Tab-separated table of C-alpha atoms in Angstrom:
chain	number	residue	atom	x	y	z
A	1	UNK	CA	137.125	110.942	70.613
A	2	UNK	CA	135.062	108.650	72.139
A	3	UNK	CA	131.610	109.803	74.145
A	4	UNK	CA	131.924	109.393	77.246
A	5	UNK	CA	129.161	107.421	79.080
A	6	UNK	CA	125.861	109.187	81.471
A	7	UNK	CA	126.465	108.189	85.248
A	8	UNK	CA	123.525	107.570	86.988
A	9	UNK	CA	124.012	106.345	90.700
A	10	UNK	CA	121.838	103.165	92.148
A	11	UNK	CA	121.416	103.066	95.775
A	12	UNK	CA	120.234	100.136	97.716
A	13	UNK	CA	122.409	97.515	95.361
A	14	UNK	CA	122.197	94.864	98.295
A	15	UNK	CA	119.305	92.961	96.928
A	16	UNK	CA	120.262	89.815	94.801
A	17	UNK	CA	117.128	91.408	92.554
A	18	UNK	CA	118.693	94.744	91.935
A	19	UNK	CA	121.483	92.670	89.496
A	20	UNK	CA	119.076	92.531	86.622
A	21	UNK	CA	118.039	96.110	86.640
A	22	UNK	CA	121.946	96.971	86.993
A	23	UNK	CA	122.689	94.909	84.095
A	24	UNK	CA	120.096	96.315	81.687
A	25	UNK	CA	120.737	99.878	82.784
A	26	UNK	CA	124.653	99.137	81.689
A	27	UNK	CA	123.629	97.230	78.726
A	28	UNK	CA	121.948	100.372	77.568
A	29	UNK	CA	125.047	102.668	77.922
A	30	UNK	CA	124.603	103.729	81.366
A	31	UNK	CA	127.272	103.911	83.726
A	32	UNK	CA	126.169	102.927	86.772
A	33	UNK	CA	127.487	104.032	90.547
A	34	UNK	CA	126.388	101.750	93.431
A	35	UNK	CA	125.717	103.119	97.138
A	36	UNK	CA	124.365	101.019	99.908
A	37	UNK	CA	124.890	100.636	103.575
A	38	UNK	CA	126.146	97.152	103.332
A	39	UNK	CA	130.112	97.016	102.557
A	40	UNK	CA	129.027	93.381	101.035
A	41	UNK	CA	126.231	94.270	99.057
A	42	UNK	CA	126.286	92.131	96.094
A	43	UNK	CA	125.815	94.864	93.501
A	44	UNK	CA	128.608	96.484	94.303
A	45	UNK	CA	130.423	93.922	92.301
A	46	UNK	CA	128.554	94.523	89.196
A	47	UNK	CA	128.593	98.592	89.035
A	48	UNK	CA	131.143	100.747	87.974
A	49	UNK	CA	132.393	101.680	90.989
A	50	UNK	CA	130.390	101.712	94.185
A	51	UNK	CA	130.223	103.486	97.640
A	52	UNK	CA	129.190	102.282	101.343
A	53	UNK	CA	127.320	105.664	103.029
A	54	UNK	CA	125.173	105.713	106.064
A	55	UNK	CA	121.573	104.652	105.829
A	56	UNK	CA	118.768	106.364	104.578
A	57	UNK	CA	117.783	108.006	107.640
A	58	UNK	CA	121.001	109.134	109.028
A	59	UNK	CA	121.643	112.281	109.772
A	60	UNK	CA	125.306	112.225	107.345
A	61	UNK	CA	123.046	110.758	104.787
A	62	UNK	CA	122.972	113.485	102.367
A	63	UNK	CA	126.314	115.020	103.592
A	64	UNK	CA	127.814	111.773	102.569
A	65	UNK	CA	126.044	111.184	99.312
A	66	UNK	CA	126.869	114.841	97.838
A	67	UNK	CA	130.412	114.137	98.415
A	68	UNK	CA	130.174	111.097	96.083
A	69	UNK	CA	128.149	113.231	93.693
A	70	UNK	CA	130.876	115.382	93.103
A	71	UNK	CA	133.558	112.913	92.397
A	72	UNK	CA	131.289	110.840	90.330
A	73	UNK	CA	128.996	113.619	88.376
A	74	UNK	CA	126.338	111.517	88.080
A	75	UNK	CA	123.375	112.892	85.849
A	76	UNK	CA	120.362	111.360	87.629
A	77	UNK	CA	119.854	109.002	91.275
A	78	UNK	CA	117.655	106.018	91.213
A	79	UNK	CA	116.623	104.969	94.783
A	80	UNK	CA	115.479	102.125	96.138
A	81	UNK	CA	114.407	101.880	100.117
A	82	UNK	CA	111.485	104.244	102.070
A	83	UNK	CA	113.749	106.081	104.118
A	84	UNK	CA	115.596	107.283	101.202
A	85	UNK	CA	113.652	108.080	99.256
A	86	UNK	CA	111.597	110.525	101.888
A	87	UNK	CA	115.363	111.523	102.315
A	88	UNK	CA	115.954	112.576	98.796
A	89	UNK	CA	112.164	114.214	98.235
A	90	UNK	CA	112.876	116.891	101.028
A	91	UNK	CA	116.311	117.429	99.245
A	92	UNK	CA	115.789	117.461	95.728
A	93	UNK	CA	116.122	121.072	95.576
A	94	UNK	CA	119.718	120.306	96.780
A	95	UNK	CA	120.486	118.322	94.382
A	96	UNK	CA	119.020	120.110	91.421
A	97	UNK	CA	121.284	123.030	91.961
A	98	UNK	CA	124.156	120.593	91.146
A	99	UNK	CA	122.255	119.813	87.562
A	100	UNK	CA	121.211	116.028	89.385
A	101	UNK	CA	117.666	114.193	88.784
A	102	UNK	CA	116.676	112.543	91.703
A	103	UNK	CA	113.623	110.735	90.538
A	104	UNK	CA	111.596	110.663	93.708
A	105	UNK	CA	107.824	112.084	93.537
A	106	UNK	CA	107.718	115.209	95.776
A	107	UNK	CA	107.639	114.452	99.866
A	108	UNK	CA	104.456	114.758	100.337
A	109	UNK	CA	103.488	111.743	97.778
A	110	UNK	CA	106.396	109.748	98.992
A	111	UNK	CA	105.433	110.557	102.540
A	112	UNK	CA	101.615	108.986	101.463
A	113	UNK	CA	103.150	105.915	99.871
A	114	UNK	CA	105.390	105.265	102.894
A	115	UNK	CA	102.715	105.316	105.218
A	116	UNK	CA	100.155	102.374	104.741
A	117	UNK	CA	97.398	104.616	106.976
A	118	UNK	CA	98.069	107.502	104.718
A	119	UNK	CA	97.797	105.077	101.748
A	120	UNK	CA	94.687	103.466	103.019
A	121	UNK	CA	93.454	106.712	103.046
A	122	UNK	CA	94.490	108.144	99.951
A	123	UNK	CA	92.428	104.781	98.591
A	124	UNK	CA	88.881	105.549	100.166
A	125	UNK	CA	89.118	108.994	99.228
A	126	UNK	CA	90.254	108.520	95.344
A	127	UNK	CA	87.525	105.213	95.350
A	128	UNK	CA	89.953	103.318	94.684
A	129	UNK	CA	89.342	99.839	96.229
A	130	UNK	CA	91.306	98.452	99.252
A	131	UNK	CA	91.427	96.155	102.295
A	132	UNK	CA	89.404	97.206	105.428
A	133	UNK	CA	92.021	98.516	107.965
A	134	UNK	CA	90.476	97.824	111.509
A	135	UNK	CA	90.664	99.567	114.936
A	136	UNK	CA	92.014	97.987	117.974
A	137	UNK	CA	89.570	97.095	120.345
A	138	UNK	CA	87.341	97.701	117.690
A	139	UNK	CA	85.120	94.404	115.800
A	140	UNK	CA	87.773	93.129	113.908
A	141	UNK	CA	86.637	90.314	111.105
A	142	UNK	CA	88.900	87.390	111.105
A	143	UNK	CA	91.392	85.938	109.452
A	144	UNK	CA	93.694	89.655	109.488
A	145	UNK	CA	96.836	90.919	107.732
A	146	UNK	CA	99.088	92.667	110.840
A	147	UNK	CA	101.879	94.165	109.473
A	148	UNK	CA	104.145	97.309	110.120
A	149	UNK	CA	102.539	100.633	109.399
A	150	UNK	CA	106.097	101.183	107.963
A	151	UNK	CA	107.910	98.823	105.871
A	152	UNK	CA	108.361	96.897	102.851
A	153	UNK	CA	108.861	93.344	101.482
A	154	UNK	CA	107.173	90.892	103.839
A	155	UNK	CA	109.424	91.247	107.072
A	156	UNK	CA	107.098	91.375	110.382
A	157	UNK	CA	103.773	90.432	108.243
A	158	UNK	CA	101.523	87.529	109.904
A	159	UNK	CA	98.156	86.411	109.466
A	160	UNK	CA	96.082	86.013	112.179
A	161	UNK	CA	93.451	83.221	112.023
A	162	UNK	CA	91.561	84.341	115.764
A	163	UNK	CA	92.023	87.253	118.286
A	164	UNK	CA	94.486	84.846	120.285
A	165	UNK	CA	96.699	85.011	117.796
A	166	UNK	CA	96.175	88.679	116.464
A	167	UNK	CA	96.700	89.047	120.761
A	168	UNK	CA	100.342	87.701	120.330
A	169	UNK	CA	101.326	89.142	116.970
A	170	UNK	CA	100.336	92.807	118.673
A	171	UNK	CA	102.623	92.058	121.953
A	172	UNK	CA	105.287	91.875	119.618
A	173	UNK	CA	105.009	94.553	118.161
A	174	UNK	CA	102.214	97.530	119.690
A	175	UNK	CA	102.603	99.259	116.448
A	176	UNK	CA	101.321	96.933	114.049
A	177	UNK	CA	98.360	97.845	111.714
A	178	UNK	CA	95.351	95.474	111.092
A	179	UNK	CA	93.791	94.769	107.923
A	180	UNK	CA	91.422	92.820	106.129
A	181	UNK	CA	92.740	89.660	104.879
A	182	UNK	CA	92.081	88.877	101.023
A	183	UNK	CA	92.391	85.701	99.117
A	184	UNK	CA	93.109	85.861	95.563
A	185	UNK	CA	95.684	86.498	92.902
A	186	UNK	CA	98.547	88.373	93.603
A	187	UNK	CA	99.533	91.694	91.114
A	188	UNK	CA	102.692	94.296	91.116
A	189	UNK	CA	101.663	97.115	89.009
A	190	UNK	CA	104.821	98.296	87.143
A	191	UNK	CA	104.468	102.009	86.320
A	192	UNK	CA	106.874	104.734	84.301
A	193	UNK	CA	106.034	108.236	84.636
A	194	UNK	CA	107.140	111.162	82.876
A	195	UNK	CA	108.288	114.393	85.344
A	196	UNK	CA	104.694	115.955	85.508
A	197	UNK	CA	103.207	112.666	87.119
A	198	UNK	CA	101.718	111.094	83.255
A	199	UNK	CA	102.273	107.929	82.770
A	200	UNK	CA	104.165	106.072	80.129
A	201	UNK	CA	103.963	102.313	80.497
A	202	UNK	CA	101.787	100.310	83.205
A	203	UNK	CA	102.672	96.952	83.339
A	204	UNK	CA	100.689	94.103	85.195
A	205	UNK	CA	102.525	91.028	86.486
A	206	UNK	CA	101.395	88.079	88.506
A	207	UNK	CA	103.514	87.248	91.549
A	208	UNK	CA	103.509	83.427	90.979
A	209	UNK	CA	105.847	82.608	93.689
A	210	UNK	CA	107.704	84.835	96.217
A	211	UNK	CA	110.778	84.738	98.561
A	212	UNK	CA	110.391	87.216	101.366
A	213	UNK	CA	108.317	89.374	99.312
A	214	UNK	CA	110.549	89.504	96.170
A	215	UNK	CA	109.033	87.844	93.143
A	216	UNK	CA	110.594	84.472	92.589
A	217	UNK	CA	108.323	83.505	89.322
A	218	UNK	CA	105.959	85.412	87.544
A	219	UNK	CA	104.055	86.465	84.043
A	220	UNK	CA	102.580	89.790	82.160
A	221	UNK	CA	99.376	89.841	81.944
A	222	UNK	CA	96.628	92.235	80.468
A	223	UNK	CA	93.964	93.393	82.900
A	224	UNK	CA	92.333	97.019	82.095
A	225	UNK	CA	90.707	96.992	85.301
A	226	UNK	CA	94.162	97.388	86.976
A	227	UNK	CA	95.852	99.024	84.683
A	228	UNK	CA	92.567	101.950	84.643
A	229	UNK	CA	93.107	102.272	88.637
A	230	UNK	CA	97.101	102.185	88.643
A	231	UNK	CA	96.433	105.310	85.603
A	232	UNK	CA	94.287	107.266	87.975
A	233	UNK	CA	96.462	106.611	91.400
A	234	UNK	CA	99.734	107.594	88.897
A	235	UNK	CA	97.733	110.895	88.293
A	236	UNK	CA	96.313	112.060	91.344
A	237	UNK	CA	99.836	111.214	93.373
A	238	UNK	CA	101.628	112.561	90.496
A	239	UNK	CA	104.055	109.963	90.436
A	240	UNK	CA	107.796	110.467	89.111
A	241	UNK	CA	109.734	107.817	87.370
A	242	UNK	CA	109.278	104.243	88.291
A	243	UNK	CA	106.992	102.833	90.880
A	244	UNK	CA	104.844	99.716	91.434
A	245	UNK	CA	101.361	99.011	93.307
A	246	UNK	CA	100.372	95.913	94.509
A	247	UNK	CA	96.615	94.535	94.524
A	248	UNK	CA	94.980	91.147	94.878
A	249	UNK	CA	92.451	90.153	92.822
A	250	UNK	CA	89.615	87.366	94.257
A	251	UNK	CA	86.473	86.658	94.439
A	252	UNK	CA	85.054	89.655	96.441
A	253	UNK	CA	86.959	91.864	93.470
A	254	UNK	CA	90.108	93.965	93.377
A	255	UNK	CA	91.994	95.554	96.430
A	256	UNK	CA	94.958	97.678	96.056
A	257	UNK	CA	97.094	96.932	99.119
A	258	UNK	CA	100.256	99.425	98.731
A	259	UNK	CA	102.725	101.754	96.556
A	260	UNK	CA	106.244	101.696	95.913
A	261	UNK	CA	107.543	104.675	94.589
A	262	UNK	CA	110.596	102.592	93.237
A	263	UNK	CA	111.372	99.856	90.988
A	264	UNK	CA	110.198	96.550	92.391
A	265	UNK	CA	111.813	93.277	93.411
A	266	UNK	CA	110.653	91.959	90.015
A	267	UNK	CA	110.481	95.069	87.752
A	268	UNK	CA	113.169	93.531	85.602
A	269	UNK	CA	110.330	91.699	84.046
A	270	UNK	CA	108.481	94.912	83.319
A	271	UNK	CA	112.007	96.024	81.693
A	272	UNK	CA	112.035	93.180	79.518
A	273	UNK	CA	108.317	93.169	78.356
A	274	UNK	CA	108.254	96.670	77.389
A	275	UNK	CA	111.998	98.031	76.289
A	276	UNK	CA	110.170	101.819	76.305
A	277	UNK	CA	111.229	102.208	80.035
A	278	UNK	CA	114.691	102.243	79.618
A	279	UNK	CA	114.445	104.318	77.152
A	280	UNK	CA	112.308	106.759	78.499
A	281	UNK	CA	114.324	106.349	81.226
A	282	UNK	CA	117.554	107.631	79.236
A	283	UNK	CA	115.095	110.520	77.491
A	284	UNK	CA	114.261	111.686	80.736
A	285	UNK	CA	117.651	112.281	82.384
A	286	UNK	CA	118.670	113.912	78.857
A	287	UNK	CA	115.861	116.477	79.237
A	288	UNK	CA	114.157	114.644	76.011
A	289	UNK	CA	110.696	114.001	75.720
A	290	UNK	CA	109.766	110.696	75.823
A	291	UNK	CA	107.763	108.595	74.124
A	292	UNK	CA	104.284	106.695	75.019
A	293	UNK	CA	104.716	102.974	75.130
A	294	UNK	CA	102.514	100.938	72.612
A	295	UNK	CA	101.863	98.058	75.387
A	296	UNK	CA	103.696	95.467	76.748
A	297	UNK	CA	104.819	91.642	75.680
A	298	UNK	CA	101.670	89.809	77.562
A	299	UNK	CA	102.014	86.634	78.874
A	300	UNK	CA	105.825	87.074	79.025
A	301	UNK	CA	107.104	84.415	82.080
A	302	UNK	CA	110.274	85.083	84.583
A	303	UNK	CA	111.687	82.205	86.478
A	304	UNK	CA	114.364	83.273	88.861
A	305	UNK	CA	117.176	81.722	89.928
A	306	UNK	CA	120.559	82.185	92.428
A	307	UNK	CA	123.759	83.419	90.576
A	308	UNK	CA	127.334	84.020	92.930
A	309	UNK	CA	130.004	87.032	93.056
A	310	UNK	CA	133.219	86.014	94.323
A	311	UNK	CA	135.822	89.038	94.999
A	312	UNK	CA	139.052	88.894	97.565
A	313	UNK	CA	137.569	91.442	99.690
């Protein structure tokens, strides 16, 4: 009789990057349920089956999703946007009655990550280094990061060279937070944590070249300065599953800009340097232990490209 396969359901399967991390979760066995808000989303055509529900934030959110969770039986949820995840950490009680792993830190920790004030503070407190974040109408040191206190990838992010500029970025949008502009070398922090918030494999990549935030190009790299702070931040938030940080590194030292309690635009390159996180990954929604990971294939380089899905829809 043949076995018959763990589902695990994928939401957010809109993003072109989301193929590779579909592809190596079916590669290992997996079979794989996509959900997003977009009837077109382009992973759709590479999972199993797939579902359109109502966004994160919606009220039928979870109403919706359960209803798909008991057609499909899926074993665990991997999500992917802010508002969903917040969504599932108030709910995972829900959803652990039904014998599902949503692997989402708790709400408070996802609420902290979501919010880059609450993150900013989380930072000063732990001593963990991070860009100034300045007070309007306060002395603000030029050039500036504004950017949505809210929000991922680089949508609504400028740079502000004077306070003429910073004046116009602000009418645009009264909410926007102001930060401390750092030059240097651009790092997403790939981390896999077990259920009680230890970590299992922290992974360092360059971001060589981006697309609207995504990582176009980049390479593995050891650094045990980063990979000693993204330990201690993994800890002390008591991260759940996967998640990445992002920091530039420059002249004036290291900065640690934001968390993602998700996997990244580019944390198929993580996947392929250290094979450990799928299978932890598998362990995990079994109820196995897993295993520590050994380290990672450094120097290992990702070049991205555009692929096409054609489907009579």
């Amino acid at each position: 009789m043949k076995k018959q396969k763990i589902t695990i359901i994928r939401t957010a399967v809109g993003s072109p990057p989301v193929a590779g991390l579909i592809k190596e979760l079916k590669a290992s066995g997996l079979r794989v349920v996509g959900v997003d808000c977009d009837p077109l989303a382009v992973g759709f055509y590479l999972c199993d089956r797939h579902y359109v529900v109502p966004k994160g934030n919606d009220p039928s959110f979870i109403r919706e999703f359960l209803k798909i969770c008991d057609i499909e039986k899926p074993k665990a949820i991997i999500s992917g946007p802010e508002e969903e995840i917040l969504t599932f950490a108030k709910n995972k009680k829900i959803f652990a009655s039904r014998g599902i792993l949503v692997l989402v830190p708790d709400y408070e920790t996802a609420e902290i990550c979501a919010d880059k004030i609450a993150t900013y503070n989380f930072f000063l407190k732990e001593n963990i280094p991070t860009p100034e974040i300045f007070r309007k109408g306060g002395k603000i040191k030029f050039p500036v990061i504004a950017k949505p206190r809210r929000g991922r990838g680089s949508a609504n992010v400028f740079k502000a060279e004077n306070k003429n500029e910073l004046k116009f970025y602000l009418k645009k949008d009264k909410n926007l937070i102001i930060q401390e502009f750092i030059e240097g070398v651009e790092y997403t922090v790939d981390v896999f944590a077990d259920l009680d918030g230890n970590h299992l494999s922290i992974i360092p990549r360059v971001r060589i070249q981006t697309e609207s935030g995504v990582s176009m190009k980049g390479k593995t790299v050891y650094d045990r300065e980063i990979i000693n702070f993204c330990r201690q931040i993994s800890q002390k938030l008591k991260l759940i599953g996967p998640s990445c940080m992002q920091c530039i590194k420059g002249k004036r030292g290291l900065r640690f800009i934001e968390i993602n309690t998700r996997f990244g635009g580019g944390s198929i390159l993580s996947l392929k340097a250290d094979p450990t996180i799928i299978i932890n990954l598998i362990k995990i929604i079994k109820g196995e232990k897993p295993i520590k990971s050994r380290g990672f294939k450094r120097g290992l380089t990702m070049l991205r490209y555009y692929s096409e899905v054609y489907n009579n829809i």
